[in-house]
Amino acid sequence: MILILQLLLALSLRADGYDWYQVLNCAFSSSDLSDLEFIDTFYFNKDPVIRFNSTVGRFVGFTEFGVHNAERWNKGPFLQQERAELDRYCKPNVKLDITHILEKTVKPKIRLTSEKQASQGHPALLMCSAYGFYPPAIDMYWLRDGEKVTSDVVSTEEMADGNWYYQIHSHLEYTPTSGEKISCVVEHASSKKPIIVDWGGSFPDSDRDKIFIGASGFVLGIILSTAGFLYYKKKSPGQIRESSADIDPSGVLMSD
Ligand SMILES: *[C@@H]1O[C@H](CO)[C@@H](O)[C@H](O)[C@H]1NC(C)=O
């Protein structure tokens, strides 16, 4: 990864449609700053005129005017000042930017859902989604009983939300077998360990809901019929006793 920090110094002179300005660059590609470079370029309109490059160690001119002034500046105190800028200006600022911008990470929120349940001859479809992470570099894959799944996986690219956060999605098509464990794994700079989310059920949410509603209806039915039966039992003995009271006297008569 090439990391370039560029600071545009507000040292710009504009007159009659002409623009003379200076651009300061601190460029590096490694976070240990071993290749950090200070580049100070003076432009006239869009053309570079003079440039100081810390690796070169002196001013270089690109136009006649630039060559003339580069020669002059290379003999003066400005050269010593520019040579000190790598340590004075670039190093502390780049270190701050590395810790506060480049190394900043935000952990993704993972969601594992069933898009389609397996039915006669058709495989199931699971979707793993990671939301709200930064930086965009991420690795999302599936495990089947601990083994990395290499086929029947379709993944999107990291998608920018437009607010520095990113999202990514992966689909797994599989034919469920009992006792098997399916997991979605996410590896991201925000977490030292891989983030593993296990697929909780063999039923997708919608089917689980249907089963729940069915079971609730069944339980409610049992409760209501039990209540009805108890009500019936409570009422009936009274009626029987009433009728037996009618019979009893005749029984008394008979024993007489
Ligand atoms: C600065 O000089 C080095 C050595 O010549 C060169 O590799 C590098 O590309 C230069 N950087 C710029 C921005 O011109």
XYZ file of N, CA and C and ligand atoms in Angstrom:
782
model
N 0.852 -1.189 0.000
C 0.000 0.000 0.000
C 0.891 1.244 0.000
N 0.595 2.144 -0.891
C 1.341 3.406 -0.938
C 0.561 4.429 -0.125
N 1.208 4.931 0.872
C 0.555 5.934 1.708
C 1.221 7.260 1.402
N 0.443 8.222 1.049
C 1.029 9.527 0.770
C 0.284 10.586 1.545
N 1.036 11.315 2.294
C 0.452 12.410 3.039
C 0.833 13.676 2.307
N -0.126 14.461 1.965
C 0.180 15.686 1.240
C -0.431 16.868 1.960
N 0.372 17.854 2.196
C -0.139 19.062 2.832
C 0.071 20.215 1.883
N -0.972 20.899 1.589
C -0.883 22.046 0.691
C -0.690 23.281 1.556
N 0.465 23.844 1.444
C 0.762 25.035 2.230
C 0.051 26.217 1.588
N -0.605 27.017 2.416
C -1.345 28.157 1.895
C -0.399 29.306 1.580
N 0.502 29.003 0.683
C 1.454 30.037 0.312
C 1.254 30.268 -1.176
N 0.240 31.033 -1.464
C -0.173 31.173 -2.848
C -0.296 32.661 -3.194
N 0.303 33.030 -4.285
C 0.198 34.415 -4.749
C -0.573 34.430 -6.050
N -1.710 35.083 -6.064
C -2.515 35.143 -7.279
C -2.611 36.581 -7.749
N -2.370 36.765 -9.021
C -2.514 38.103 -9.588
C -2.795 37.993 -11.081
N -3.756 38.723 -11.528
C -4.101 38.782 -12.962
C -4.252 37.388 -13.592
N -4.840 36.435 -12.838
C -5.054 35.105 -13.403
C -3.836 34.210 -13.339
N -2.741 34.680 -12.752
C -1.556 33.832 -12.581
C -1.484 33.350 -11.144
N -0.916 32.167 -10.969
C -0.880 31.565 -9.643
C 0.519 31.030 -9.356
N 1.123 31.512 -8.302
C 2.437 31.030 -7.849
C 2.228 30.417 -6.478
N 2.492 29.112 -6.354
C 2.215 28.464 -5.070
C 3.214 27.350 -4.791
N 3.177 26.912 -3.528
C 4.143 25.931 -3.035
C 3.386 24.738 -2.457
N 3.799 23.526 -2.809
C 3.157 22.325 -2.268
C 4.190 21.509 -1.496
N 3.860 21.234 -0.235
C 4.755 20.427 0.603
C 4.213 19.007 0.693
N 5.062 18.026 0.431
C 4.664 16.618 0.478
C 5.529 15.857 1.454
N 4.876 15.012 2.259
C 5.622 14.029 3.040
C 5.111 12.692 2.536
N 5.929 11.976 1.783
C 5.476 10.738 1.149
C 6.200 9.536 1.751
N 5.433 8.444 1.939
C 6.050 7.217 2.473
C 5.173 6.037 2.093
N 5.784 4.847 2.046
C 4.992 3.670 1.710
C 5.086 2.626 2.810
N 5.892 2.910 3.826
C 6.030 1.937 4.899
C 5.789 2.661 6.214
N 5.043 2.012 7.136
C 4.684 2.704 8.373
C 5.878 2.861 9.313
N 7.014 2.202 9.017
C 8.198 2.447 9.856
C 8.942 3.708 9.386
N 8.385 4.354 8.341
C 8.889 5.624 7.811
C 10.315 5.539 7.253
N 10.751 4.314 6.903
C 12.115 4.144 6.394
C 12.297 4.831 5.037
N 11.203 5.011 4.302
C 11.344 5.649 2.982
C 10.659 7.027 2.937
N 10.512 7.615 4.105
C 9.870 8.933 4.175
C 10.674 9.965 3.384
N 9.946 10.755 2.629
C 10.580 11.735 1.741
C 9.881 13.083 1.909
N 10.668 14.143 1.926
C 10.086 15.488 1.969
C 10.258 16.116 0.585
N 9.159 16.522 -0.010
C 9.181 17.111 -1.347
C 8.534 18.491 -1.267
N 9.279 19.506 -1.642
C 8.764 20.876 -1.604
C 8.818 21.428 -3.028
N 7.643 21.634 -3.618
C 7.608 22.035 -5.028
C 6.964 23.410 -5.188
N 7.569 24.233 -5.977
C 7.023 25.559 -6.307
C 6.448 25.496 -7.718
N 5.220 25.966 -7.871
C 4.530 25.909 -9.162
C 4.225 27.312 -9.680
N 4.244 27.420 -10.994
C 3.671 28.596 -11.645
C 2.522 28.070 -12.485
N 1.309 28.505 -12.141
C 0.096 27.906 -12.690
C 0.146 26.391 -12.441
N 0.131 25.568 -13.479
C 0.144 24.129 -13.185
C 1.529 23.506 -13.328
N 2.524 24.312 -13.712
C 3.844 23.744 -13.990
C 4.802 23.839 -12.810
N 5.451 22.714 -12.449
C 6.468 22.789 -11.412
C 7.667 23.597 -11.914
N 8.184 24.470 -11.059
C 9.296 25.339 -11.459
C 10.580 24.926 -10.716
N 10.445 24.770 -9.400
C 11.588 24.346 -8.589
C 11.105 23.289 -7.588
N 11.962 22.306 -7.350
C 11.579 21.286 -6.367
C 12.751 20.931 -5.484
N 12.475 20.842 -4.172
C 13.448 20.267 -3.260
C 12.977 18.871 -2.929
N 13.855 17.873 -3.092
C 13.545 16.480 -2.792
C 14.565 16.039 -1.740
N 14.091 15.611 -0.574
C 15.013 15.286 0.534
C 15.950 14.128 0.184
N 15.498 13.253 -0.723
C 16.373 12.142 -1.122
C 17.521 12.668 -1.993
N 17.202 13.656 -2.810
C 18.232 14.270 -3.657
C 19.083 15.233 -2.822
N 18.443 15.945 -1.895
C 19.166 16.807 -0.969
C 19.447 18.211 -1.452
N 18.883 18.598 -2.615
C 19.087 19.974 -3.086
C 17.948 20.370 -4.035
N 17.920 21.646 -4.400
C 16.860 22.145 -5.293
C 17.176 21.797 -6.734
N 16.121 21.505 -7.499
C 16.267 21.236 -8.935
C 15.280 22.143 -9.661
N 15.734 22.816 -10.724
C 14.857 23.693 -11.486
C 14.345 23.017 -12.746
N 13.116 23.366 -13.145
C 12.512 22.756 -14.338
C 12.359 23.738 -15.490
N 12.383 25.025 -15.185
C 12.310 26.043 -16.235
C 13.583 26.882 -16.137
N 13.769 27.784 -17.087
C 14.955 28.631 -17.045
C 14.994 29.423 -15.744
N 13.836 29.983 -15.403
C 13.701 30.733 -14.153
C 13.966 29.819 -12.956
N 13.440 28.580 -13.055
C 13.594 27.611 -11.983
C 15.038 27.182 -11.787
N 15.723 26.903 -12.884
C 17.124 26.466 -12.828
C 17.983 27.572 -12.203
N 17.706 28.798 -12.623
C 18.457 29.947 -12.110
C 18.294 30.076 -10.597
N 17.023 29.978 -10.130
C 16.765 30.144 -8.704
C 17.213 28.935 -7.878
N 17.102 27.731 -8.457
C 17.570 26.523 -7.766
C 19.067 26.668 -7.465
N 19.802 27.175 -8.422
C 21.241 27.377 -8.266
C 21.523 28.350 -7.118
N 20.751 29.445 -7.095
C 20.886 30.458 -6.065
C 20.558 29.882 -4.678
N 19.407 29.166 -4.582
C 18.942 28.620 -3.292
C 19.883 27.534 -2.773
N 20.496 26.791 -3.701
C 21.406 25.725 -3.287
C 22.672 26.275 -2.614
N 22.939 27.578 -2.816
C 24.131 28.189 -2.190
C 23.780 28.902 -0.886
N 22.484 29.109 -0.663
C 22.074 29.925 0.486
C 21.622 29.129 1.693
N 21.164 29.827 2.744
C 20.713 29.186 3.992
C 19.398 28.410 3.832
N 18.628 28.710 2.771
C 17.347 28.035 2.539
C 17.559 26.526 2.355
N 18.682 26.148 1.761
C 18.971 24.726 1.525
C 19.083 23.974 2.854
N 19.821 24.551 3.820
C 19.999 23.898 5.129
C 18.650 23.765 5.841
N 17.841 24.806 5.683
C 16.508 24.810 6.290
C 15.652 23.680 5.700
N 15.708 23.531 4.365
C 14.922 22.492 3.693
C 15.401 21.099 4.084
N 16.703 20.938 4.257
C 17.259 19.627 4.625
C 16.802 19.192 6.021
N 16.446 20.174 6.858
C 16.013 19.842 8.225
C 14.516 19.529 8.286
N 13.775 19.815 7.219
C 12.313 19.679 7.236
C 11.822 18.239 7.366
N 12.605 17.294 6.868
C 12.206 15.885 6.961
C 12.009 15.498 8.431
N 12.959 15.878 9.279
C 12.873 15.546 10.703
C 11.969 16.497 11.469
N 12.014 17.771 11.089
C 11.270 18.777 11.841
C 9.775 18.742 11.522
N 9.461 18.659 10.245
C 8.068 18.801 9.806
C 7.404 17.455 9.488
N 8.057 16.644 8.646
C 7.418 15.403 8.187
C 7.251 14.370 9.301
N 8.360 14.030 9.974
C 8.300 12.921 10.934
C 7.213 13.072 11.987
N 7.171 14.187 12.735
C 6.126 14.275 13.768
C 4.711 14.305 13.194
N 4.521 14.980 12.066
C 3.173 15.055 11.491
C 2.709 13.727 10.926
N 3.613 13.017 10.266
C 3.249 11.718 9.699
C 2.950 10.723 10.819
N 3.726 10.791 11.899
C 3.467 9.883 13.037
C 2.070 10.124 13.595
N 1.679 11.379 13.702
C 0.337 11.707 14.197
C -0.729 11.178 13.240
N -0.494 11.349 11.942
C -1.474 10.884 10.961
C -1.589 9.367 10.937
N -0.469 8.682 11.170
C -0.513 7.219 11.186
C -1.380 6.746 12.350
N -1.151 7.318 13.549
C -1.926 6.845 14.696
C -3.369 7.326 14.682
N -3.611 8.508 14.139
C -4.976 9.050 14.208
C -5.831 8.808 12.976
N -5.219 8.447 11.850
C -6.011 8.204 10.640
C -5.745 6.803 10.074
N -4.496 6.540 9.715
C -4.218 5.299 8.991
C -4.420 4.035 9.827
N -4.109 4.131 11.131
C -4.222 2.925 11.955
C -5.557 2.849 12.680
N -6.430 3.798 12.418
C -7.734 3.798 13.077
C -8.595 2.700 12.463
N -9.223 1.903 13.324
C -10.071 0.829 12.809
C -11.418 0.831 13.529
N -12.435 0.376 12.833
C -13.765 0.224 13.428
C -14.242 -1.187 13.110
N -14.641 -1.891 14.158
C -15.042 -3.293 14.061
C -16.369 -3.453 13.314
N -16.476 -4.450 12.451
C -17.752 -4.652 11.746
C -18.810 -5.295 12.639
N -20.064 -5.012 12.315
C -21.180 -5.723 12.950
C -21.567 -6.831 11.978
N -21.614 -8.075 12.468
C -21.867 -9.220 11.587
C -23.304 -9.703 11.743
N -23.944 -9.978 10.609
C -25.297 -10.560 10.638
C -25.310 -11.798 9.764
N -25.841 -12.866 10.316
C -25.919 -14.121 9.575
C -27.392 -14.474 9.421
N -27.866 -14.529 8.187
C -29.294 -14.778 7.964
C -29.497 -15.861 6.914
N -30.687 -16.436 6.940
C -31.034 -17.427 5.932
C -31.886 -16.748 4.866
N -31.446 -16.843 3.637
C -32.166 -16.215 2.528
C -33.203 -17.180 1.970
N -32.857 -18.461 2.057
C -33.715 -19.481 1.452
C -33.471 -20.785 2.195
N -34.559 -21.494 2.547
C -34.386 -22.763 3.229
C -34.245 -23.871 2.203
N -33.557 -24.912 2.594
C -33.400 -26.041 1.688
C -34.750 -26.721 1.491
N -35.070 -27.062 0.261
C -36.296 -27.805 -0.002
C -35.951 -28.844 -1.055
N -36.774 -29.857 -1.145
C -36.559 -30.990 -2.061
C -35.603 -30.697 -3.228
N -34.379 -31.126 -3.080
C -33.433 -31.005 -4.182
C -32.789 -29.638 -4.342
N -33.288 -28.639 -3.618
C -32.698 -27.303 -3.728
C -31.903 -26.985 -2.467
N -30.675 -26.482 -2.635
C -29.856 -26.170 -1.463
C -30.358 -24.917 -0.741
N -29.905 -24.759 0.494
C -30.242 -23.569 1.279
C -29.292 -22.434 0.918
N -29.711 -21.223 1.238
C -28.870 -20.067 0.941
C -28.718 -19.230 2.216
N -27.471 -19.116 2.655
C -27.187 -18.293 3.836
C -26.490 -17.019 3.399
N -26.731 -15.933 4.123
C -26.026 -14.693 3.812
C -25.336 -14.173 5.067
N -24.056 -13.853 4.892
C -23.288 -13.259 5.982
C -23.003 -11.814 5.578
N -23.293 -10.881 6.451
C -23.081 -9.464 6.153
C -22.244 -8.817 7.241
N -21.319 -7.973 6.833
C -20.537 -7.181 7.788
C -20.818 -5.718 7.486
N -21.172 -4.981 8.528
C -21.535 -3.571 8.351
C -20.643 -2.653 9.181
N -20.475 -1.450 8.680
C -19.880 -0.363 9.469
C -18.447 -0.545 9.870
N -17.612 -1.125 8.971
C -16.216 -1.311 9.365
C -15.294 -0.359 8.611
N -14.102 -0.172 9.174
C -13.054 0.647 8.572
C -11.715 0.144 9.061
N -10.690 0.029 8.245
C -10.628 0.332 6.813
C -11.307 -0.739 5.949
N -11.414 -0.517 4.636
C -12.151 -1.437 3.771
C -11.538 -2.836 3.627
N -10.234 -2.970 3.838
C -9.607 -4.292 3.670
C -10.208 -5.284 4.661
N -10.784 -6.382 4.141
C -11.467 -7.356 5.013
C -11.428 -8.715 4.340
N -11.488 -9.768 5.146
C -11.530 -11.121 4.604
C -12.734 -11.824 5.217
N -13.686 -12.230 4.349
C -14.887 -12.922 4.832
C -14.960 -14.287 4.161
N -15.106 -15.347 4.985
C -15.203 -16.691 4.403
C -16.064 -17.590 5.295
N -16.341 -18.774 4.800
C -17.239 -19.711 5.504
C -16.470 -20.930 5.991
N -16.921 -21.462 7.132
C -16.365 -22.717 7.641
C -17.498 -23.730 7.724
N -17.192 -24.955 7.293
C -18.156 -26.045 7.403
C -17.473 -27.107 8.241
N -17.939 -27.258 9.493
C -17.275 -28.142 10.463
C -15.791 -27.807 10.558
N -15.484 -26.537 10.603
C -14.107 -26.084 10.784
C -13.272 -26.035 9.521
N -13.818 -26.512 8.407
C -13.072 -26.511 7.144
C -13.519 -25.334 6.288
N -12.564 -24.661 5.683
C -12.888 -23.513 4.843
C -13.668 -23.967 3.598
N -14.791 -23.319 3.345
C -15.615 -23.659 2.182
C -15.069 -22.898 0.977
N -14.780 -23.632 -0.095
C -14.176 -22.972 -1.253
C -15.148 -22.844 -2.427
N -16.179 -23.692 -2.454
C -17.116 -23.590 -3.581
C -18.486 -23.132 -3.105
N -19.337 -22.761 -4.039
C -20.718 -22.325 -3.775
C -20.785 -21.066 -2.909
N -19.746 -20.232 -3.036
C -19.728 -18.973 -2.294
C -19.714 -17.815 -3.289
N -20.605 -16.866 -3.091
C -20.617 -15.663 -3.919
C -20.500 -14.458 -2.985
N -19.475 -13.632 -3.211
C -19.244 -12.495 -2.326
C -19.254 -11.195 -3.109
N -19.648 -10.127 -2.424
C -19.575 -8.800 -3.036
C -18.207 -8.206 -2.724
N -17.910 -7.107 -3.361
C -16.728 -6.323 -3.015
C -17.065 -5.524 -1.757
N -16.046 -4.937 -1.144
C -16.323 -4.000 -0.060
C -17.075 -2.822 -0.693
N -18.183 -2.430 -0.071
C -18.963 -1.330 -0.632
C -18.903 -0.128 0.310
N -18.597 1.032 -0.248
C -18.470 2.238 0.568
C -19.848 2.769 0.924
N -20.061 3.075 2.214
C -21.317 3.690 2.623
C -21.284 5.193 2.370
N -20.094 5.709 2.065
C -19.961 7.131 1.794
C -19.659 7.949 3.036
N -19.485 7.274 4.187
C -19.208 7.996 5.432
C -17.974 7.407 6.119
N -17.058 6.894 5.318
C -15.815 6.237 5.756
C -16.064 4.799 6.174
N -17.315 4.381 6.327
C -17.607 2.999 6.706
C -17.884 2.166 5.458
N -17.707 0.837 5.614
C -17.882 -0.066 4.484
C -18.758 -1.243 4.887
N -19.317 -1.933 3.886
C -20.063 -3.166 4.134
C -19.693 -4.194 3.084
N -19.905 -5.466 3.425
C -19.602 -6.553 2.489
C -20.570 -7.695 2.774
N -20.885 -8.472 1.750
C -21.839 -9.572 1.897
C -21.309 -10.824 1.206
N -21.644 -11.970 1.775
C -21.240 -13.233 1.162
C -22.399 -14.224 1.252
N -22.658 -14.896 0.142
C -23.717 -15.910 0.099
C -23.103 -17.303 0.065
N -23.689 -18.203 0.830
C -23.252 -19.600 0.795
C -24.440 -20.469 0.427
N -24.251 -21.246 -0.625
C -25.285 -22.185 -1.043
C -24.854 -23.549 -0.523
N -25.707 -24.210 0.258
C -25.271 -25.509 0.785
C -26.458 -26.416 1.046
N -26.195 -27.700 1.037
C -27.208 -28.685 1.339
C -26.974 -29.140 2.771
N -27.906 -28.799 3.679
C -27.659 -29.089 5.093
C -27.661 -30.591 5.384
N -26.754 -30.998 6.234
C -26.787 -32.360 6.743
C -26.789 -32.228 8.260
N -27.434 -33.198 8.952
C -27.644 -33.009 10.388
C -26.330 -33.040 11.151
N -26.260 -32.214 12.192
C -25.097 -32.180 13.065
C -23.939 -31.372 12.534
N -24.076 -30.806 11.331
C -22.957 -30.067 10.759
C -22.991 -28.609 11.206
N -21.810 -28.048 11.368
C -21.723 -26.676 11.876
C -21.231 -25.736 10.785
N -22.026 -24.695 10.527
C -21.671 -23.698 9.520
C -21.347 -22.388 10.236
N -20.220 -21.789 9.888
C -19.834 -20.519 10.508
C -19.371 -19.533 9.451
N -19.597 -18.250 9.749
C -19.074 -17.191 8.899
C -17.911 -16.559 9.662
N -16.786 -16.378 8.971
C -15.592 -15.843 9.623
C -15.199 -14.523 8.974
N -14.860 -13.554 9.804
C -14.423 -12.258 9.304
C -13.074 -11.920 9.915
N -12.117 -11.611 9.058
C -10.810 -11.166 9.534
C -10.624 -9.721 9.116
N -10.349 -8.887 10.118
C -10.266 -7.447 9.865
C -9.254 -6.826 10.819
N -8.641 -5.741 10.390
C -7.608 -5.069 11.189
C -8.116 -4.645 12.568
N -9.434 -4.525 12.740
C -10.000 -4.069 14.006
C -9.996 -5.158 15.074
N -9.719 -6.400 14.679
C -9.761 -7.501 15.633
C -8.546 -8.407 15.452
N -7.821 -8.654 16.553
C -6.628 -9.505 16.468
C -7.023 -10.928 16.097
N -8.150 -11.379 16.680
C -8.611 -12.742 16.411
C -9.700 -12.695 15.333
N -9.836 -13.748 14.527
C -10.930 -13.772 13.552
C -12.273 -13.738 14.278
N -13.236 -13.016 13.715
C -14.574 -12.945 14.303
C -15.385 -14.088 13.687
N -15.877 -15.000 14.543
C -16.591 -16.178 14.040
C -18.043 -16.127 14.504
N -18.966 -16.246 13.560
C -20.390 -16.281 13.893
C -20.939 -17.618 13.423
N -21.478 -18.401 14.379
C -22.003 -19.723 14.022
C -23.449 -19.612 13.579
N -23.794 -20.422 12.597
C -25.192 -20.476 12.156
C -25.968 -21.241 13.202
N -26.939 -20.535 13.852
C -27.603 -21.065 15.033
C -28.590 -22.176 14.778
N -29.364 -22.123 13.749
C -30.424 -23.101 13.600
C -30.432 -23.746 12.248
N -31.085 -24.906 12.187
C -31.213 -25.558 10.900
C -32.399 -24.964 10.148
N -33.243 -24.198 10.888
C -34.394 -23.585 10.238
C -34.149 -22.103 10.003
N -34.529 -21.632 8.874
C -34.449 -20.187 8.672
C -35.516 -19.483 9.499
N -35.344 -18.202 9.734
C -36.208 -17.432 10.624
C -37.694 -17.571 10.312
N -38.060 -17.486 9.042
C -39.476 -17.482 8.692
C -40.123 -18.819 9.068
N -39.380 -19.922 8.840
C -39.926 -21.231 9.176
C -39.997 -21.417 10.676
N -39.008 -20.865 11.377
C -39.015 -20.966 12.831
C -40.250 -20.238 13.367
N -40.577 -19.103 12.741
C -41.762 -18.347 13.153
C -43.026 -19.169 12.933
N -43.093 -19.827 11.791
C -44.286 -20.636 11.482
C -44.436 -21.758 12.509
N -43.322 -22.404 12.836
C -43.349 -23.490 13.814
C -43.766 -22.947 15.179
N -43.268 -21.758 15.522
C -43.600 -21.148 16.808
C -45.101 -20.844 16.881
N -45.637 -20.286 15.790
C -47.073 -19.955 15.758
C -47.895 -21.234 15.847
N -47.493 -22.253 15.111
C -48.202 -23.537 15.126
C -48.181 -24.150 16.512
N -47.005 -24.160 17.152
C -46.855 -24.750 18.486
C -47.671 -23.973 19.509
N -47.680 -22.632 19.369
C -48.454 -21.797 20.288
C -49.934 -22.116 20.161
N -50.399 -22.292 18.928
C -51.810 -22.622 18.682
C -52.148 -23.962 19.307
N -51.224 -24.901 19.187
C -51.429 -26.243 19.735
C -51.546 -26.185 21.260
N -50.615 -25.456 21.883
C -50.613 -25.334 23.350
C -51.882 -24.621 23.817
N -52.265 -23.553 23.101
C -53.468 -22.805 23.446
C -54.698 -23.705 23.343
N -54.721 -24.549 22.303
C -55.822 -25.494 22.104
C -55.932 -26.447 23.275
N -54.784 -26.967 23.709
C -54.787 -27.906 24.835
C -55.286 -27.223 26.101
N -54.806 -25.985 26.334
C -55.218 -25.236 27.539
C -56.731 -25.015 27.525
N -57.250 -24.562 26.358
C -58.681 -24.267 26.266
C -59.526 -25.527 26.428
N -59.123 -26.637 25.796
C -59.943 -27.845 25.913
C -59.855 -28.423 27.321
N -58.671 -28.284 27.973
C -58.539 -28.743 29.355
C -59.464 -27.918 30.264
N -59.432 -26.585 30.017
C -60.280 -25.698 30.813
C -61.745 -26.057 30.611
N -62.102 -26.307 29.362
C -63.485 -26.662 29.050
C -63.887 -27.967 29.710
N -62.961 -28.944 29.696
C -63.242 -30.247 30.280
C -63.400 -30.139 31.792
N -62.525 -29.332 32.427
C -62.597 -29.143 33.874
C -63.903 -28.466 34.244
N -64.324 -27.479 33.428
C -65.575 -26.764 33.659
C -66.742 -27.742 33.596
N -66.669 -28.612 32.588
C -67.719 -29.620 32.390
C -67.776 -30.568 33.585
N -66.566 -31.018 34.037
C -66.482 -31.953 35.162
C -67.024 -31.325 36.441
N -66.754 -29.998 36.589
C -67.160 -29.304 37.800
C -68.684 -29.164 37.855
N -69.253 -28.944 36.677
C -70.709 -28.753 36.598
C -71.446 -30.085 36.722
N -70.965 -31.129 36.021
C -71.658 -32.415 35.899
C -71.955 -33.076 37.245
N -70.959 -33.195 38.176
C -71.257 -33.924 39.422
C -72.450 -33.325 40.141
N -72.621 -31.999 40.115
C -73.748 -31.332 40.755
C -75.064 -31.824 40.173
N -75.073 -31.915 38.828
C -76.298 -32.368 38.155
C -76.592 -33.819 38.533
N -75.495 -34.616 38.589
C -75.679 -36.028 38.928
C -76.227 -36.145 40.352
N -75.623 -35.309 41.243
C -76.064 -35.362 42.645
C -77.535 -34.960 42.747
N -77.898 -33.926 41.951
C -79.295 -33.487 41.961
C -80.243 -34.611 41.558
N -79.799 -35.271 40.461
C -80.678 -36.340 39.962
C -80.672 -37.534 40.904
N -79.472 -37.768 41.546
C -79.433 -38.902 42.474
C -80.262 -38.589 43.727
N -80.347 -37.275 44.022
C -81.183 -36.874 45.157
C -82.643 -37.195 44.857
N -82.979 -37.087 43.570
C -84.359 -37.438 43.171
C -84.602 -38.937 43.321
N -83.482 -39.670 43.026
C -83.630 -41.127 43.057
C -83.576 -41.644 44.490
N -82.693 -40.974 45.295
C -82.465 -41.437 46.655
C -83.739 -41.755 47.463
N -84.658 -40.814 47.459
C -85.844 -41.104 48.278
C -86.524 -42.429 47.937
N -86.473 -42.722 46.621
C -87.097 -44.000 46.214
C -86.263 -45.155 46.759
N -84.892 -44.903 46.826
C -83.995 -45.922 47.381
C -84.312 -46.151 48.838
N -84.579 -44.999 49.504
C -84.923 -45.052 50.946
C -86.261 -45.818 51.102
N -87.098 -45.488 50.158
C -88.382 -46.195 50.190
C -88.254 -47.680 50.001
N -87.265 -48.001 49.066
C -87.064 -49.407 48.754
C -86.474 -50.172 49.944
N -85.547 -49.471 50.716
C -84.931 -50.167 51.832
C -85.911 -50.312 53.006
N -86.900 -49.451 52.980
C -87.901 -49.524 54.048
C -88.649 -50.818 54.103
C 12.925 12.133 -5.104
O 14.154 11.615 -5.490
C 14.262 10.203 -5.486
C 15.705 9.856 -5.860
O 16.047 10.430 -7.073
C 13.251 9.608 -6.448
O 13.298 8.197 -6.378
C 11.866 10.068 -6.051
O 10.915 9.598 -6.970
C 11.809 11.593 -6.010
N 10.488 11.986 -5.555
C 9.697 12.824 -6.235
C 8.328 13.059 -5.676
O 10.056 13.372 -7.257
